[in-house]
Every structure is written in C-alpha cells, then in structure tokens.
Short mmCIF file of C-alpha atoms in Angstrom, two decimals:
data_model
loop_
_atom_site.label_atom_id
_atom_site.label_comp_id
_atom_site.label_asym_id
_atom_site.label_seq_id
_atom_site.Cartn_x
_atom_site.Cartn_y
_atom_site.Cartn_z
CA MET A 642 102.97 -7.33 -69.79
CA PRO A 643 100.08 -8.10 -72.07
CA ALA A 644 99.12 -5.54 -74.59
CA TYR A 645 95.50 -5.40 -73.49
CA ALA A 646 96.41 -4.46 -69.87
CA GLY A 647 97.07 -0.94 -70.86
CA PRO A 648 99.54 1.48 -69.38
CA PRO A 649 100.28 1.30 -65.66
CA VAL A 650 98.22 3.61 -63.46
CA ALA A 651 100.09 5.73 -60.98
CA SER A 652 98.75 5.87 -57.39
CA ARG A 653 97.12 9.06 -56.28
CA PRO A 654 98.27 10.89 -53.12
CA GLY A 655 94.78 10.88 -51.54
CA GLU A 656 94.51 7.14 -51.53
CA VAL A 657 97.82 6.73 -49.73
CA ALA A 658 96.70 9.17 -47.01
CA SER A 659 93.42 7.31 -46.49
CA THR A 660 95.24 4.05 -46.12
CA LEU A 661 97.61 5.54 -43.59
CA ARG A 662 94.72 7.01 -41.52
CA LEU A 663 92.96 3.64 -41.48
CA LEU A 664 96.07 1.93 -40.25
CA GLY A 665 96.48 4.59 -37.55
CA TYR A 666 92.88 4.12 -36.36
CA LEU A 667 93.33 0.39 -36.22
CA ALA A 668 96.51 0.75 -34.16
CA LEU A 669 94.76 3.20 -31.79
CA ALA A 670 91.78 0.86 -31.36
CA ILE A 671 94.05 -2.07 -30.64
CA ALA A 672 95.94 -0.01 -28.09
CA LEU A 673 92.77 1.14 -26.37
CA ILE A 674 91.41 -2.41 -26.23
CA VAL A 675 94.63 -3.66 -24.69
CA LEU A 676 94.78 -0.80 -22.17
CA ASP A 677 91.08 -1.18 -21.21
CA HIS A 678 91.48 -4.89 -20.82
CA ARG A 679 94.49 -4.51 -18.58
CA GLY A 680 93.66 -1.31 -16.61
CA GLY A 681 89.83 -0.85 -16.86
CA TRP A 682 90.16 2.93 -16.94
CA LEU A 683 87.59 3.25 -19.74
CA SER A 684 84.72 1.73 -17.64
CA GLN A 685 84.04 4.99 -15.83
CA ALA A 686 84.13 6.88 -19.09
CA ARG A 687 81.56 4.52 -20.57
CA ALA A 688 79.31 4.97 -17.49
CA GLN A 689 79.46 8.74 -17.77
CA VAL A 690 78.75 8.56 -21.47
CA SER A 691 75.76 6.26 -20.86
CA VAL A 692 74.31 8.76 -18.34
CA VAL A 693 74.73 11.54 -20.83
CA THR A 694 73.17 9.55 -23.66
CA GLN A 695 70.24 8.12 -21.61
CA PRO A 696 67.87 11.06 -22.40
CA LEU A 697 68.71 10.56 -26.00
CA TRP A 698 67.76 6.88 -25.78
CA TRP A 699 64.50 7.81 -23.94
CA LEU A 700 63.68 10.43 -26.55
CA ALA A 701 64.43 7.98 -29.33
CA GLY A 702 62.07 5.37 -27.77
CA LEU A 703 59.29 7.87 -27.03
CA PRO A 704 57.33 7.39 -30.28
CA GLY A 705 57.25 3.66 -29.80
CA ARG A 706 56.10 3.98 -26.22
CA VAL A 707 53.42 6.51 -27.16
CA GLY A 708 52.11 4.23 -29.88
CA THR A 709 52.01 1.26 -27.50
CA ARG A 710 50.24 3.35 -24.84
CA VAL A 711 47.66 4.61 -27.29
CA LYS A 712 47.05 1.09 -28.48
CA ASP A 713 46.69 -0.22 -24.93
CA ASP A 714 44.39 2.65 -23.99
CA ALA A 715 42.18 2.00 -26.99
CA VAL A 716 41.95 -1.69 -26.15
CA THR A 717 41.27 -0.94 -22.49
CA ARG A 718 38.60 1.65 -23.32
CA THR A 719 36.89 -0.75 -25.69
CA ARG A 720 36.95 -3.49 -23.09
CA LEU A 721 35.64 -1.14 -20.40
CA MET A 722 32.84 0.07 -22.64
CA GLU A 723 31.83 -3.50 -23.38
CA GLU A 724 31.91 -4.41 -19.69
CA ASN A 725 29.95 -1.25 -18.84
CA ARG A 726 27.28 -2.10 -21.41
CA GLN A 727 27.06 -5.64 -20.11
CA LEU A 728 26.83 -4.51 -16.50
CA ARG A 729 24.19 -1.94 -17.40
CA ASN A 730 22.06 -4.60 -19.07
CA GLU A 731 22.49 -6.89 -16.08
CA LEU A 732 21.50 -4.03 -13.77
CA LEU A 733 18.36 -3.35 -15.79
CA VAL A 734 17.42 -7.03 -15.69
CA ALA A 735 18.10 -7.17 -11.94
CA ASN A 736 16.01 -4.03 -11.32
CA ALA A 737 13.18 -5.46 -13.40
CA ARG A 738 13.29 -8.68 -11.41
CA LEU A 739 13.44 -6.75 -8.13
CA THR A 740 10.47 -4.62 -9.17
CA ARG A 741 8.56 -7.71 -10.14
CA LEU A 742 9.38 -9.34 -6.82
CA SER A 743 8.35 -6.19 -4.95
CA THR A 744 5.08 -6.09 -6.85
CA ALA A 745 4.50 -9.76 -6.16
CA ALA A 746 5.25 -9.20 -2.47
CA ALA A 747 2.82 -6.27 -2.32
CA ASP A 748 0.13 -8.31 -4.08
CA ASN A 749 0.80 -11.18 -1.69
CA MET A 750 0.40 -8.88 1.31
CA GLN A 751 -2.84 -7.44 -0.08
CA LEU A 752 -4.25 -10.89 -0.79
CA ARG A 753 -3.28 -12.04 2.69
CA ALA A 754 -5.03 -9.00 4.16
CA LEU A 755 -8.16 -9.61 2.08
CA LEU A 756 -8.30 -13.30 2.92
CA GLY A 757 -7.55 -12.51 6.57
CA VAL A 758 -10.48 -10.11 6.77
CA ALA A 759 -12.79 -12.60 5.06
CA GLU A 760 -11.70 -15.41 7.37
CA SER A 761 -11.78 -13.40 10.60
CA ARG A 762 -15.27 -12.03 9.93
CA GLY A 763 -16.67 -15.20 8.44
CA LEU A 764 -17.69 -13.51 5.19
CA ASP A 765 -18.91 -15.23 2.05
CA VAL A 766 -16.88 -13.30 -0.50
CA GLN A 767 -15.58 -13.56 -4.04
CA LEU A 768 -12.16 -12.28 -5.12
CA ALA A 769 -12.21 -10.12 -8.25
CA PRO A 770 -9.19 -8.46 -9.94
CA ILE A 771 -9.30 -4.80 -10.91
CA LEU A 772 -9.11 -4.27 -14.67
CA ASP A 773 -9.36 -0.48 -14.88
CA ILE A 774 -9.85 2.51 -12.57
CA ASP A 775 -11.42 5.91 -13.19
CA LEU A 776 -10.87 8.54 -10.49
CA ASP A 777 -12.15 11.56 -12.36
CA PRO A 778 -13.71 14.15 -9.99
CA THR A 779 -17.07 13.65 -11.68
CA ARG A 780 -16.84 9.89 -12.09
CA GLN A 781 -15.39 7.49 -9.53
CA ARG A 782 -15.53 3.97 -10.97
CA LEU A 783 -13.73 0.63 -11.01
CA VAL A 784 -13.88 -1.98 -13.77
CA LEU A 785 -13.54 -5.55 -12.52
CA ASP A 786 -12.39 -8.55 -14.51
CA ALA A 787 -15.44 -10.54 -13.41
CA GLY A 788 -19.01 -10.48 -14.63
CA SER A 789 -22.32 -12.26 -14.56
CA GLY A 790 -20.60 -15.39 -15.80
CA ASP A 791 -18.68 -15.43 -12.51
CA GLY A 792 -21.75 -14.88 -10.35
CA VAL A 793 -21.48 -11.10 -10.01
CA ARG A 794 -24.79 -9.30 -9.70
CA ILE A 795 -25.96 -5.70 -9.51
CA GLY A 796 -26.05 -4.27 -6.02
CA GLN A 797 -23.29 -6.41 -4.52
CA PRO A 798 -21.23 -4.54 -1.92
CA VAL A 799 -17.52 -4.27 -2.70
CA ILE A 800 -15.00 -4.24 0.16
CA ASP A 801 -11.28 -4.52 0.75
CA ALA A 802 -9.12 -5.14 3.80
CA GLY A 803 -9.85 -1.63 5.12
CA GLY A 804 -13.59 -1.38 4.70
CA LEU A 805 -16.41 -0.59 2.28
CA MET A 806 -15.45 0.55 -1.24
CA GLY A 807 -18.76 0.77 -3.12
CA GLN A 808 -21.30 -1.34 -4.96
CA ILE A 809 -21.81 -3.02 -8.32
CA THR A 810 -23.92 -0.88 -10.66
CA GLN A 811 -23.42 -2.53 -14.07
CA VAL A 812 -22.71 -6.12 -15.02
CA THR A 813 -21.75 -7.73 -18.32
CA PRO A 814 -20.93 -11.40 -18.92
CA ALA A 815 -17.20 -10.71 -18.47
CA HIS A 816 -16.91 -7.41 -16.55
CA ALA A 817 -18.55 -5.39 -13.80
CA ILE A 818 -18.50 -1.69 -12.91
CA VAL A 819 -18.17 -0.55 -9.30
CA LEU A 820 -19.56 2.78 -8.12
CA LEU A 821 -17.13 3.98 -5.43
CA LEU A 822 -18.16 5.67 -2.19
CA THR A 823 -16.42 8.86 -3.27
CA ASP A 824 -18.52 9.29 -6.43
CA PRO A 825 -20.62 12.48 -6.30
CA ASP A 826 -23.75 10.43 -7.05
CA HIS A 827 -23.21 7.98 -4.17
CA ALA A 828 -24.55 8.08 -0.61
CA VAL A 829 -24.48 5.42 2.08
CA PRO A 830 -26.35 5.30 5.42
CA VAL A 831 -23.84 5.19 8.27
CA VAL A 832 -23.78 5.27 12.03
CA VAL A 833 -21.14 6.69 14.36
CA ALA A 834 -19.78 3.69 16.24
CA SER A 835 -19.17 5.52 19.52
CA SER A 836 -22.47 7.40 19.86
CA GLY A 837 -24.86 5.52 17.56
CA VAL A 838 -25.89 8.66 15.64
CA ARG A 839 -27.32 7.78 12.23
CA LEU A 840 -26.08 9.92 9.35
CA ILE A 841 -25.56 9.85 5.58
CA ALA A 842 -22.09 9.83 4.02
CA TYR A 843 -21.89 11.50 0.60
CA GLY A 844 -19.19 11.28 -2.02
CA ARG A 845 -17.55 14.49 -3.18
CA GLY A 846 -15.44 13.32 -6.11
CA ARG A 847 -12.22 13.05 -4.08
CA ARG A 848 -10.69 9.66 -3.47
CA ASP A 849 -9.58 10.66 0.03
CA LEU A 850 -12.73 12.40 1.32
CA LEU A 851 -16.34 11.69 2.23
CA GLU A 852 -18.78 14.15 3.73
CA LEU A 853 -21.25 13.83 6.59
CA ALA A 854 -24.06 16.37 6.35
CA ASP A 855 -26.66 17.58 8.87
CA ILE A 856 -24.89 16.46 12.04
CA PRO A 857 -26.82 17.74 15.08
CA LEU A 858 -24.86 20.12 17.26
CA ASN A 859 -25.68 18.14 20.44
CA SER A 860 -25.05 14.70 18.92
CA GLY A 861 -21.69 14.21 20.64
CA VAL A 862 -19.92 13.42 17.37
CA LYS A 863 -16.23 14.30 17.56
CA VAL A 864 -13.10 14.12 15.46
CA GLY A 865 -11.61 10.62 15.42
CA ASP A 866 -14.92 8.75 15.64
CA VAL A 867 -15.22 5.70 13.40
CA VAL A 868 -18.13 5.61 10.98
CA VAL A 869 -19.61 2.23 9.95
CA THR A 870 -22.51 1.15 7.79
CA SER A 871 -25.87 1.22 9.56
CA GLY A 872 -27.59 -1.43 7.45
CA LEU A 873 -30.56 0.86 6.69
CA GLY A 874 -31.91 0.47 3.19
CA GLY A 875 -30.84 -3.15 2.93
CA ARG A 876 -28.09 -2.51 0.37
CA PHE A 877 -25.02 -2.53 2.65
CA PRO A 878 -24.75 -4.89 5.63
CA ALA A 879 -24.32 -3.25 9.01
CA GLY A 880 -20.97 -2.94 10.73
CA PHE A 881 -18.55 -2.45 7.82
CA PRO A 882 -16.04 0.41 8.33
CA VAL A 883 -16.62 3.42 6.11
CA GLY A 884 -14.08 5.88 7.47
CA THR A 885 -12.87 8.09 10.30
CA ILE A 886 -14.05 11.63 10.98
CA ALA A 887 -11.12 13.94 10.25
CA ALA A 888 -12.72 17.37 10.74
CA LEU A 889 -15.97 19.03 11.83
CA ARG A 890 -17.22 22.47 10.80
CA PRO A 891 -20.54 24.34 10.93
CA ASP A 892 -22.63 24.51 7.80
CA ASP A 893 -23.87 27.71 6.18
CA SER A 894 -26.88 27.96 8.49
CA HIS A 895 -24.82 27.20 11.65
CA ALA A 896 -27.64 24.91 12.73
CA PHE A 897 -25.80 21.67 11.90
CA LEU A 898 -22.26 20.38 11.54
CA VAL A 899 -20.54 19.04 8.44
CA GLY A 900 -17.91 16.35 8.85
CA ASP A 901 -15.00 15.32 6.64
CA VAL A 902 -14.40 11.57 6.65
CA ARG A 903 -11.25 9.76 5.54
CA PRO A 904 -12.32 6.53 3.78
CA ALA A 905 -11.23 3.34 5.49
CA ALA A 906 -10.79 1.51 2.17
CA GLN A 907 -7.78 2.14 -0.07
CA LEU A 908 -9.71 3.29 -3.12
CA ASP A 909 -6.65 4.17 -5.20
CA ARG A 910 -4.50 1.13 -4.37
CA GLY A 911 -4.53 -2.61 -4.72
CA ARG A 912 -5.19 -4.94 -7.62
CA ASP A 913 -8.00 -7.04 -6.16
CA VAL A 914 -11.26 -6.47 -4.28
CA LEU A 915 -13.79 -8.64 -2.48
CA LEU A 916 -17.40 -8.97 -3.57
CA LEU A 917 -19.75 -9.71 -0.69
CA ARG A 918 -22.04 -12.56 -1.69
CA SER A 919 -24.23 -12.62 1.41
CA ALA A 920 -24.50 -10.51 4.55
CA PRO A 921 -22.81 -11.95 7.64
CA PRO A 922 -25.10 -12.96 10.52
CA LEU A 923 -25.60 -10.15 13.02
CA ARG A 924 -24.77 -11.35 16.54
CA LEU A 925 -26.99 -9.66 19.11
CA PRO A 926 -26.36 -9.96 22.87
CA LEU A 927 -28.82 -12.27 24.61
CA PRO A 928 -30.81 -10.83 27.57
CA ALA A 929 -29.83 -12.05 31.00
CA THR A 930 -32.13 -14.77 32.40
CA ARG A 931 -33.64 -14.52 35.89
CA PRO A 932 -34.62 -17.46 38.13
CA ALA A 933 -38.34 -18.06 38.44
CA ASN A 934 -38.35 -17.76 42.23
CA ALA A 935 -36.24 -14.54 42.35
CA PRO A 936 -37.86 -11.58 44.18
CA VAL A 937 -39.34 -8.85 42.04
CA ASP A 938 -38.05 -5.31 42.35
CA PRO A 939 -40.97 -2.89 41.86
CA ASP A 940 -38.63 -0.30 40.37
CA SER A 941 -37.53 -2.76 37.68
CA VAL A 942 -41.09 -3.56 36.57
CA PRO A 943 -41.81 -2.06 33.13
CA VAL A 944 -44.53 0.56 33.25
CA THR A 945 -47.48 0.31 30.84
CA PRO A 946 -49.67 3.37 30.36
CA ALA A 947 -53.36 3.04 31.31
CA VAL A 948 -56.02 2.82 28.65
CA ASN A 949 -59.40 4.40 29.53
CA GLY A 950 -58.49 4.47 33.18
CA VAL A 951 -57.56 0.77 33.36
CA THR A 952 -53.92 -0.31 33.70
CA PRO A 953 -53.04 -3.66 32.10
CA ALA A 954 -51.27 -6.20 34.25
CA THR A 955 -47.55 -5.90 33.78
CA GLY A 956 -45.01 -8.66 33.55
CA GLY A 957 -43.81 -8.00 37.09
CA ALA A 958 -47.37 -8.06 38.49
CA ALA A 959 -48.15 -11.24 36.59
CA ASN A 960 -45.01 -12.89 37.95
CA ALA A 961 -45.90 -11.76 41.46
CA ALA A 962 -49.44 -13.09 41.07
CA GLY A 963 -48.12 -16.35 39.71
CA ALA A 964 -45.74 -16.65 42.63
CA ALA A 965 -48.59 -16.19 45.19
CA THR A 966 -50.43 -19.05 46.85
CA PRO A 967 -53.05 -20.91 44.85
CA GLY A 968 -55.81 -19.51 46.95
CA SER A 969 -55.01 -15.88 46.36
CA VAL A 970 -55.42 -13.71 43.27
CA GLY A 971 -53.30 -10.59 42.76
CA THR A 972 -55.08 -7.36 41.92
CA ALA A 973 -53.35 -4.41 40.30
CA THR A 974 -53.73 -1.03 41.93
CA THR A 975 -52.52 2.20 40.42
CA THR A 976 -50.94 4.93 42.50
CA PRO A 977 -51.04 8.15 40.51
CA SER A 978 -48.38 10.75 41.13
CA PRO A 979 -49.38 14.28 42.11
CA ALA A 980 -49.93 16.59 39.20
CA GLY A 981 -46.87 18.58 38.23
CA THR A 982 -44.42 16.64 40.36
CA SER A 983 -43.33 13.98 37.90
CA ALA A 984 -43.59 13.44 34.19
CA ASN A 985 -43.39 9.65 34.53
CA PRO A 986 -46.53 7.59 33.98
CA PRO A 987 -48.20 5.98 37.05
CA ARG A 988 -46.33 3.01 38.49
CA THR A 989 -48.14 -0.29 38.82
CA SER A 990 -47.66 -2.43 41.91
CA ALA A 991 -49.09 -5.82 42.85
CA ALA A 992 -51.03 -6.31 46.15
CA PRO A 993 -52.47 -9.64 47.34
CA SER A 994 -56.25 -9.70 47.83
CA PRO A 995 -58.01 -11.26 50.82
CA GLN A 996 -58.49 -14.99 50.94
CA MET A 997 -61.24 -15.89 48.47
CA PRO A 998 -62.41 -19.20 47.09
CA PRO A 999 -61.07 -19.95 43.66
CA PRO A 1000 -63.57 -19.07 40.91
CA SER A 1001 -64.90 -21.65 38.56
CA ALA A 1002 -63.32 -22.33 35.23
CA SER A 1003 -66.06 -20.48 33.40
CA GLN A 1004 -65.75 -17.41 35.60
CA ALA A 1005 -61.94 -17.22 35.73
CA THR A 1006 -60.81 -13.84 34.38
CA PRO A 1007 -57.57 -11.92 34.67
CA ALA A 1008 -57.16 -9.52 37.53
CA THR A 1009 -57.24 -6.56 35.16
CA GLU A 1010 -58.06 -6.47 31.50
CA PRO A 1011 -57.36 -3.62 29.17
CA ALA A 1012 -60.36 -1.87 27.69
CA ARG A 1013 -60.94 -2.64 24.06
#
C-alpha cells in the first residue's frame, strides 16, 4: 500500500444499515411491480388514492386558475368597455342623424303645406325663413332673413299654412321684423264667416289667444265660429283665416260679449313664412240674368221712394213700358198704403195708357221724371 494512502478507514455501522434498507426497498419495489403486473390488484388501490388526492390537486391548482380567471376577466372587461364606448358613440351619431332627418321631414311637410296653400289659393307669395323669434308678453315679434334687398316692404301681410300671422313693420336691407297678431299693440279688422258680423281682433300678448271686443248680444256669434279678415282698412286682404272662437263671456258692463279666439296660424312653430306680395282677386257671384221677354212680377220690382210727391220710374216699370206696343206709353201710378198699416214705402206699378199718337221727337219725355 502506498505511504500516502494513509491508514485504512473502518466502516461505520450506520452506513451498513442504510445500505441494507436500500436493498430491502429495491427488493420490495421489484416484488410489487411483478405482482401488479401479473395480478393487477394495485389498480383499485391507485384509483382510491387518486380520489382521495383529487381535492389536493384541485387546491394546488387553485392559484393558477384564479390568476387565469382574473386575467381573462380583466381582458373581457376592457374589451366590453371599448365595445360599449364604440356603441355609445355610434348611437349618438345615429340619434343625431335621426333627429336631423326628423327635422328635415318636418321642414319638408311645412314647406309642402305652405306651397300647397299658395298654389290652391293662387297667391303671389314670397318664402322667407325665420331668423329669430320674440314671444315676450309685451313684445310679439319675428325676425326674417329677408329684407328690402329681397323685395320685402313695410306693411306686407305675413301668412303661413294655417292663416294670418301678422305684418311687416320694419325693413332693413337684409332683415325684416314682423309684428304678430298676438302683440298687445296689434289689431286687425275681422268678420265672422258664418254671420258676417264685423269685429276687431286684438292681441293680448299670448301666442295662443286673441280677443274679440264689443260683440253685440244679438249678433248670433257662437263658440266654434271661424273668424277671417274683413279687408277693411286695406292692409290685410279679405278672406284669410284669423282664428276660431273658443269662448264667449260678458264684459264688465254686461252690454256686450268678449270672445277668446285661438289663432289659426302656428305662431310659435315652423321655420319659414309666406309674405303676400299682392292681394288675390276677390271672386264675387254674378247676378242671374233674365230673358228680355220674361213677365215682370210686381212684387219683385225694386221700390224707389217718391221725391216731392213724384215717384221715379222703376226698372220694372221701364221694362214693362218697353215691352208694350209702340203706340202706347206706360204711366206710373202710385198706390199709397193706409196710414199705420204698413211701414213699407208705396209700391209702384205700371199701367198702360189709352191709345195716343206718338209724340214728336222734340216733345218726347219720360212718363215720370223725378223732381230736381
């Protein structure tokens, strides 16, 4: 043995025991492997052990699953928030477009109504957009985006599809101011369409109310009657709707009635109005024509009062005289009514005179001539 190897080391008892235990474990493992391979009796034991250890495996994997879930939830929440923001913006844009389309549709309907009224009534009108509106109780005005440069002049009536709105009171080169019917300083002559009673409609500072003052008690005016312009004064043409009578009440003296009128025009709505350039022609009914040879009814002959005891020849008497033979001349006789029996003036009738030669041209005079 070399000198540098040193003295031999004796084995310790603990090391021998460890080696023996290791060999025993190896023999036991080999035996179990062989027995399990041949008999399979350890399969059930492994299944039972796996059932027992499954909660342990689940508990061991819980932190990882919690972390993954939190991460997924964070990603999902972020994605949902982004989608929500995007959908909210799209909804706002869609609502804005829908509102714009609704406004355009309303404007289109109003323009159609205005043009329809102008076309159906044959009016010479000018379309003017509304720039500003002032519905203060003491000041009812409209500002139009049209002025003298567009042909607007002071005094022009302003209408819409419903009826009369007011009149132009001030004009600049680019703008015009409209005094509405409801202004406290405005009044318009009107007539009740059903009865023909002439009245005055006053503004009271409310956009939904006009007032009719001094209505006679026996005028026959009732709630629901339509009030139109009368044409008196020459400012507003006749026949334009002003409103509808909503209520009637006695005034303070109880000698007249006061009426509340709902305006026909939409004073607080719309974006355009019509300026009336010229008054429409007033169509009057033509009188019925009668044939020249038709018989004359004495009751239908207009009566003309006598002047200084002489009754002028009426149209019916003249027609009767003209329808007589050339050799006869009609003379007018007056039959007075008894005093106190009738308030009508005396009726004139035509009676043929006896046959007389026709007078000369220089002596020809009417049958009766009014005193001058």
